[in-house]
């Protein structure tokens, strides 16, 4: 339960120190909470799997600049740079 109803939540690598099972359950819970409360969440992570699992839209950044923004499927299917193509997906594109 959230005590406040903020318009935006900034989460800076919130799952970083969790083990794999708890991390997976927490991803699902964060997605559910976002839908339930309709709150915009900015979720910072270096883990592309986490970003694509949690985000409705993702931004791929390189050296402080955004290379691409889009849905996880669009970013994976239509990467705009070589960096994005190599960063998103497993296995990565060549």
XYZ file of C-alpha atoms in Angstrom:
94
model
C 0.000 0.000 0.000
C 1.290 3.429 -0.890
C 0.737 6.108 1.709
C 0.949 8.888 -0.855
C -0.146 8.983 -4.454
C 2.795 10.624 -6.219
C 2.573 11.499 -9.900
C 6.079 10.170 -10.525
C 8.310 7.639 -8.748
C 12.052 7.530 -9.447
C 13.520 4.097 -8.760
C 17.318 3.910 -8.988
C 18.250 0.249 -9.461
C 15.736 -0.921 -6.830
C 16.272 -4.645 -7.519
C 20.065 -4.556 -7.693
C 20.799 -6.460 -4.476
C 17.981 -9.017 -4.584
C 18.444 -12.683 -5.395
C 16.968 -14.023 -8.657
C 13.677 -15.407 -7.261
C 12.822 -12.312 -5.234
C 13.901 -10.083 -8.115
C 11.494 -11.823 -10.509
C 8.565 -11.606 -8.066
C 9.328 -7.965 -7.337
C 9.348 -7.122 -11.074
C 5.835 -8.536 -11.374
C 4.707 -6.659 -8.261
C 6.146 -3.333 -9.467
C 4.340 -3.741 -12.794
C 1.079 -4.525 -10.951
C 1.442 -1.506 -8.663
C 2.147 0.769 -11.604
C -1.014 -0.380 -13.356
C -3.117 -0.221 -10.181
C -2.063 3.298 -9.195
C -1.416 4.702 -12.678
C 1.761 6.330 -11.418
C 4.588 7.091 -13.820
C 7.706 5.189 -12.758
C 11.161 6.065 -13.960
C 13.155 2.901 -13.366
C 16.924 3.148 -13.734
C 18.768 -0.117 -14.372
C 21.803 -1.506 -16.181
C 19.973 -4.817 -16.672
C 18.298 -4.940 -20.080
C 16.154 -7.943 -19.082
C 14.831 -5.986 -16.108
C 14.124 -2.920 -18.258
C 12.220 -4.876 -20.878
C 10.285 -6.863 -18.257
C 9.155 -3.848 -16.219
C 8.932 -1.011 -18.737
C 6.082 -0.047 -21.038
C 8.601 2.241 -22.737
C 12.352 2.105 -22.355
C 15.184 4.486 -23.111
C 18.564 3.029 -23.986
C 21.371 5.393 -23.024
C 25.041 5.437 -23.931
C 27.496 7.835 -22.295
C 24.693 10.026 -20.923
C 22.824 10.385 -24.227
C 19.640 8.605 -25.273
C 20.173 6.333 -28.270
C 16.577 5.135 -28.541
C 13.190 5.341 -26.810
C 10.289 2.998 -27.485
C 8.389 -0.033 -26.357
C 10.583 -2.979 -25.439
C 9.384 -4.797 -28.564
C 10.126 -1.832 -30.861
C 13.574 -1.289 -29.396
C 14.379 -5.000 -29.736
C 12.876 -5.430 -33.221
C 13.984 -2.113 -34.724
C 17.194 -0.920 -33.035
C 18.284 2.495 -34.287
C 21.985 2.115 -33.503
C 24.543 -0.675 -33.385
C 24.893 -0.072 -29.640
C 21.155 -0.649 -29.066
C 21.206 -3.772 -31.244
C 24.072 -5.241 -29.231
C 22.716 -4.161 -25.841
C 19.082 -5.339 -26.085
C 18.152 -8.988 -26.332
C 19.690 -12.320 -25.665
C 21.410 -13.392 -27.743
C 22.434 -9.960 -28.959
C 22.281 -9.025 -32.620
C 25.511 -8.985 -34.581
